[in-house]
PDB file of C-alpha atoms in Angstrom:
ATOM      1  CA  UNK A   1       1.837  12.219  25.522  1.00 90.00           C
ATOM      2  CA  UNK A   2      -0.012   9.893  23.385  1.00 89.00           C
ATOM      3  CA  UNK A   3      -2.590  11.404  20.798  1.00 88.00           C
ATOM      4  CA  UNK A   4      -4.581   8.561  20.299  1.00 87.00           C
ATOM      5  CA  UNK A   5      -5.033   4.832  19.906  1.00 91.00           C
ATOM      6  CA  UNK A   6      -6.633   3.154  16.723  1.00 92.00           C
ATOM      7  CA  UNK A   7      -7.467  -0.079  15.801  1.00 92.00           C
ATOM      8  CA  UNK A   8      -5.707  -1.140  12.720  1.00 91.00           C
ATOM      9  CA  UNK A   9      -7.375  -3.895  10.383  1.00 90.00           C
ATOM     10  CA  UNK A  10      -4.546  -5.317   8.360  1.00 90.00           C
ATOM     11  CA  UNK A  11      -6.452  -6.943   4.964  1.00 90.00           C
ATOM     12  CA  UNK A  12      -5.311  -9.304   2.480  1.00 89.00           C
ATOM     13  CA  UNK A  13      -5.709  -7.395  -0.680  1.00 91.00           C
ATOM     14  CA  UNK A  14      -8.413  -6.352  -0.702  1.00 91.00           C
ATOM     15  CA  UNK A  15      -8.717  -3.264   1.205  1.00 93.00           C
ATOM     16  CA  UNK A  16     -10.258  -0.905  -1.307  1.00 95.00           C
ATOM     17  CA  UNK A  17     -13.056  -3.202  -1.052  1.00 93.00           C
ATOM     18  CA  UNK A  18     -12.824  -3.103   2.611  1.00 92.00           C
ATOM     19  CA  UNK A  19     -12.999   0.949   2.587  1.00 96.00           C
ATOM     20  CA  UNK A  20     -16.143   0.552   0.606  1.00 95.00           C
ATOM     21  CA  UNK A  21     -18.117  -1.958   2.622  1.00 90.00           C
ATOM     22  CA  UNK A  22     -17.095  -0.462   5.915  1.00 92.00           C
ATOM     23  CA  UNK A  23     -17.829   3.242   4.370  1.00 94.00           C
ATOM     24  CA  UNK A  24     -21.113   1.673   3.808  1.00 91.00           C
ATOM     25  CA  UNK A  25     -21.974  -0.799   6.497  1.00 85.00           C
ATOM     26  CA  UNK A  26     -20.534   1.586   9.312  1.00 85.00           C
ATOM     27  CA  UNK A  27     -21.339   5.292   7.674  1.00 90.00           C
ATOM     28  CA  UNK A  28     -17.546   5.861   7.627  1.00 92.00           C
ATOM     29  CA  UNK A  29     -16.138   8.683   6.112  1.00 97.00           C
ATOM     30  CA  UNK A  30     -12.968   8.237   4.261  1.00 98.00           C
ATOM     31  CA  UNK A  31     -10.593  10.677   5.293  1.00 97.00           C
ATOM     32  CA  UNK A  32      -7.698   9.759   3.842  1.00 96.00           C
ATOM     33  CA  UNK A  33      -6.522   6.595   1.118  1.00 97.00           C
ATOM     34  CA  UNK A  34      -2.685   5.754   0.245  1.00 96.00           C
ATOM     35  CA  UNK A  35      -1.363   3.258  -2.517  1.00 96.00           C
ATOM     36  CA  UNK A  36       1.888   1.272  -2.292  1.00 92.00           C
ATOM     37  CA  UNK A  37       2.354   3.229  -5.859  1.00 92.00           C
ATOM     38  CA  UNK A  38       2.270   6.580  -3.552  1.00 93.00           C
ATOM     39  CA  UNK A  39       5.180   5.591  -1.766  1.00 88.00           C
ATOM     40  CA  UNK A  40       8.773   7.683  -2.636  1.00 89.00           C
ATOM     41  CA  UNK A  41      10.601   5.615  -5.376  1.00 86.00           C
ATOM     42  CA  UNK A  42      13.376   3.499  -3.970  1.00 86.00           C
ATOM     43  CA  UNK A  43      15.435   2.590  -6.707  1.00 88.00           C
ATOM     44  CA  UNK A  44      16.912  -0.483  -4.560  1.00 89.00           C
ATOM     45  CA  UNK A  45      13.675  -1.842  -4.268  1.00 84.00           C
ATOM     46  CA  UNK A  46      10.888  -0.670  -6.459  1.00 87.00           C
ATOM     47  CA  UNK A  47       7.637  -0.994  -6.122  1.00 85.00           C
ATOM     48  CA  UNK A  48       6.059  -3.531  -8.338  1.00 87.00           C
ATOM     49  CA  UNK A  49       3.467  -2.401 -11.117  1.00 88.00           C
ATOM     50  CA  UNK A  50       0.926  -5.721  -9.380  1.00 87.00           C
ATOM     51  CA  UNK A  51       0.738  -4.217  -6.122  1.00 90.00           C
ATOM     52  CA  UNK A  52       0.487  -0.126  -6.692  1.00 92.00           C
ATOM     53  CA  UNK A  53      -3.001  -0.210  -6.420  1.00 94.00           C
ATOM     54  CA  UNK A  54      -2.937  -1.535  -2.736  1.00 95.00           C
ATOM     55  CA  UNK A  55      -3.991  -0.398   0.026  1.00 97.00           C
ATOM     56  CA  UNK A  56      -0.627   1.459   2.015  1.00 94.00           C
ATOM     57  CA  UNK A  57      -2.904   3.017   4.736  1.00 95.00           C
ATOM     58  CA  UNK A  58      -6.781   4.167   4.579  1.00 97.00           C
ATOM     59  CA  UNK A  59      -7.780   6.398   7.509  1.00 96.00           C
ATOM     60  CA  UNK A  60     -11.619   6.257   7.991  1.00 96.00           C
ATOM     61  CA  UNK A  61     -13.782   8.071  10.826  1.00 95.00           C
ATOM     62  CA  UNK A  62     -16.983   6.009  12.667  1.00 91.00           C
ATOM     63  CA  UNK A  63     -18.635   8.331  15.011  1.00 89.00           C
ATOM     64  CA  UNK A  64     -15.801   9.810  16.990  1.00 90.00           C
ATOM     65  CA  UNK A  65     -13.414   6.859  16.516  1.00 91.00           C
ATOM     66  CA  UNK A  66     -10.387   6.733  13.766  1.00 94.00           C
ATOM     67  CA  UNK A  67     -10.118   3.144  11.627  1.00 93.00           C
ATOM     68  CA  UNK A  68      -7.507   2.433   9.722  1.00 93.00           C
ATOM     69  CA  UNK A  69      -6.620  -0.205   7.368  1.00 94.00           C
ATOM     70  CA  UNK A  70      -4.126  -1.234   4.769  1.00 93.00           C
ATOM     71  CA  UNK A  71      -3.288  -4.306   2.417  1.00 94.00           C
ATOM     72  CA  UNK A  72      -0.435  -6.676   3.749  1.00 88.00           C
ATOM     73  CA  UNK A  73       2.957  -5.417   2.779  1.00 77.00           C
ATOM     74  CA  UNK A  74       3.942  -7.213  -0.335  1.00 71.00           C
ATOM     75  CA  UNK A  75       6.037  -9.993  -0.057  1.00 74.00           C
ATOM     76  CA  UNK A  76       5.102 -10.616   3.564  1.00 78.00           C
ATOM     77  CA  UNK A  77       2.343 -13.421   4.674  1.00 79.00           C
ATOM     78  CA  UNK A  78      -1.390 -12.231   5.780  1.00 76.00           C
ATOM     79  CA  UNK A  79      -1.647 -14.066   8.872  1.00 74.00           C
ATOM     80  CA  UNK A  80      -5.090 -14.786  10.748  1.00 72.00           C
ATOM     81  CA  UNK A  81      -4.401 -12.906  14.371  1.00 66.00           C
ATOM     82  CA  UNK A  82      -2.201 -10.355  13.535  1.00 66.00           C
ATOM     83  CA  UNK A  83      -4.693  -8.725  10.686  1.00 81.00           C
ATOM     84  CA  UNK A  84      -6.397  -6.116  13.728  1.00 84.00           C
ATOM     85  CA  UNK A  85      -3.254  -4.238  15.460  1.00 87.00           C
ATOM     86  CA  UNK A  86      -3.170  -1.400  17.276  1.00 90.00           C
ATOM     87  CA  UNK A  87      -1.912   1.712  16.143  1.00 89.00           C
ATOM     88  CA  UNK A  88      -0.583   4.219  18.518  1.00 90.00           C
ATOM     89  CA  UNK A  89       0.125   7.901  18.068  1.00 89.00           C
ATOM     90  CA  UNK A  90       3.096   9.698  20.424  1.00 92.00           C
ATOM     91  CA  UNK A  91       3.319  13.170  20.054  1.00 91.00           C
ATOM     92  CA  UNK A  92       6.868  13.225  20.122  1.00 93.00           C
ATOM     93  CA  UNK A  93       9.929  10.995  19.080  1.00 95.00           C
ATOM     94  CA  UNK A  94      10.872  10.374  22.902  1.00 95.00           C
ATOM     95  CA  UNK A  95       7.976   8.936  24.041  1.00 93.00           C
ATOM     96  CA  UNK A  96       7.441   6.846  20.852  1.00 95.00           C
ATOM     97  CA  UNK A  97      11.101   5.308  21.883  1.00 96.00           C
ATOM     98  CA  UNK A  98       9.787   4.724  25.511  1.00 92.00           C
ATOM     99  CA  UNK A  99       6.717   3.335  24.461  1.00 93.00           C
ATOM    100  CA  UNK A 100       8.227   0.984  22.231  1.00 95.00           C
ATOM    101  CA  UNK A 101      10.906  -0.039  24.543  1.00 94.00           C
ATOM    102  CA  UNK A 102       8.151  -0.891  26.820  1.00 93.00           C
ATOM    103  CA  UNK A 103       5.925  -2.630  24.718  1.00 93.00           C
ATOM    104  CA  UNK A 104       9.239  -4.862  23.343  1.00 94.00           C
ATOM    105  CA  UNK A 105       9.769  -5.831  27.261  1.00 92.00           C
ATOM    106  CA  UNK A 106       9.362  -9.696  26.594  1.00 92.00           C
ATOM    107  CA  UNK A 107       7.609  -9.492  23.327  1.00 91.00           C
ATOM    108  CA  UNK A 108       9.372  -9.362  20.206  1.00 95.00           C
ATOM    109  CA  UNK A 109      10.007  -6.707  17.500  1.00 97.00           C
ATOM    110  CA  UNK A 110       9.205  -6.622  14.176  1.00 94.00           C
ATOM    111  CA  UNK A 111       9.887  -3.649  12.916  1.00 95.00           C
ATOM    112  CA  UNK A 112      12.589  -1.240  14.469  1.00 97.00           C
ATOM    113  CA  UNK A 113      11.897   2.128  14.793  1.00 97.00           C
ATOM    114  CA  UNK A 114      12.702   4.614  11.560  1.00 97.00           C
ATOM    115  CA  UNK A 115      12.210   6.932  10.178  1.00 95.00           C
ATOM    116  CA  UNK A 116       9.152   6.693   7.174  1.00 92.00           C
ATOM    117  CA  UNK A 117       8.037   9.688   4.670  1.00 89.00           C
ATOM    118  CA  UNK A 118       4.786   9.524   6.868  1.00 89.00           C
ATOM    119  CA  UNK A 119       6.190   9.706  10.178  1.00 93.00           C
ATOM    120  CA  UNK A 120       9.533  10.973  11.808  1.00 95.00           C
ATOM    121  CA  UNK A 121       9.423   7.463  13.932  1.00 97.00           C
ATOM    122  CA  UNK A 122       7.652   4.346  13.009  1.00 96.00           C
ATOM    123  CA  UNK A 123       8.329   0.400  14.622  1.00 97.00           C
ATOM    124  CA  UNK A 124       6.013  -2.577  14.802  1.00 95.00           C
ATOM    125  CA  UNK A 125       6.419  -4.860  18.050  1.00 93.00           C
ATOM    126  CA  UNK A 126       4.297  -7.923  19.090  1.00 90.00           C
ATOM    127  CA  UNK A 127       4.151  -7.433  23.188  1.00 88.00           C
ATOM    128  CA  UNK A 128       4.061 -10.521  25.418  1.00 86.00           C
ATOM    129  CA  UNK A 129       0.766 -11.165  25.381  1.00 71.00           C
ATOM    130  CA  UNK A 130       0.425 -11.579  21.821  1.00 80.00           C
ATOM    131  CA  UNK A 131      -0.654  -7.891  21.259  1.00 81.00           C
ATOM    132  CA  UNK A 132       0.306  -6.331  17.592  1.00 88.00           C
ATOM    133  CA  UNK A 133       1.624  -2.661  18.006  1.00 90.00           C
ATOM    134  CA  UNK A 134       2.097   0.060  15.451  1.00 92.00           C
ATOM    135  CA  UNK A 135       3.816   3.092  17.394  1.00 94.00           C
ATOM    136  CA  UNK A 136       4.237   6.096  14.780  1.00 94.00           C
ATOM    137  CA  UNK A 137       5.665   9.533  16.135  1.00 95.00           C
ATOM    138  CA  UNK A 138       2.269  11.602  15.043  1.00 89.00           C
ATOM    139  CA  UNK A 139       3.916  14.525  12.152  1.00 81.00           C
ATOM    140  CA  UNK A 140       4.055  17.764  12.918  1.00 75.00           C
ATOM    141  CA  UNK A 141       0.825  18.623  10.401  1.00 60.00           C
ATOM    142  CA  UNK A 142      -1.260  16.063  11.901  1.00 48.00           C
TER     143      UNK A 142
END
């Protein structure tokens, strides 16, 4: 089953700002804020001092609907058209692996699906029409 579907503003750096002016402009409550410097340590790649501050993933609430939002990824280009995605929510790895495999039918992956220290499944994939997809396997505490 899927729990829910988001939309997902992806913003170029400056998402705290973004939290505040949509806190304000939309009466959103901010449920939830994570840094790039929250992320587990990976020695192989660490996470550079410049971009700790950024936004990983902001979870705000507008009426009854959930926004989200987070800064680019470092290292990767902001792009006009894929900055509002989608984000879904399986309940369960299975269907998160036949939702993406459906969603990847002519379209093309971006991210494979993996395990992250947020979800127990997580892939990006850009369907045929253009559509930007974040499919995360909702955790057992959400």
């Amino acid at each position: 089953m899927i729990l829910g579907m988001h939309p997902y503003l992806v913003l170029n750096g400056n998402g705290q700002e973004a939290i505040r002016f949509y806190e304000n402009a939309l009466d959103a409550k901010v449920l939830n804020v994570q840094k790039f410097g929250d992320m587990p340590e990976n020695p192989e790649a660490p996470t550079p001092d410049a971009v700790k501050e950024l936004v990983l993933n902001a979870h705000l609430k507008v009426g009854d609907t959930d926004l989200m939002l987070s800064d680019t990824f470092p290292g990767q280009e902001h792009s006009i058209g894929t900055n509002v995605t989608i984000a879904l929510m399986p309940n369960d790895i299975e269907k998160t692996k036949e939702v993406f495999e459906k969603l990847q039918d002519g379209g093309q992956v971006k991210l494979s699906l993996q395990p992250t220290f947020w979800s127990p499944l997580y892939g990006q994939v850009v369907d045929k029409f253009g559509v930007f997809w974040q499919v995360s396997t909702a955790a057992p505490n959400n």
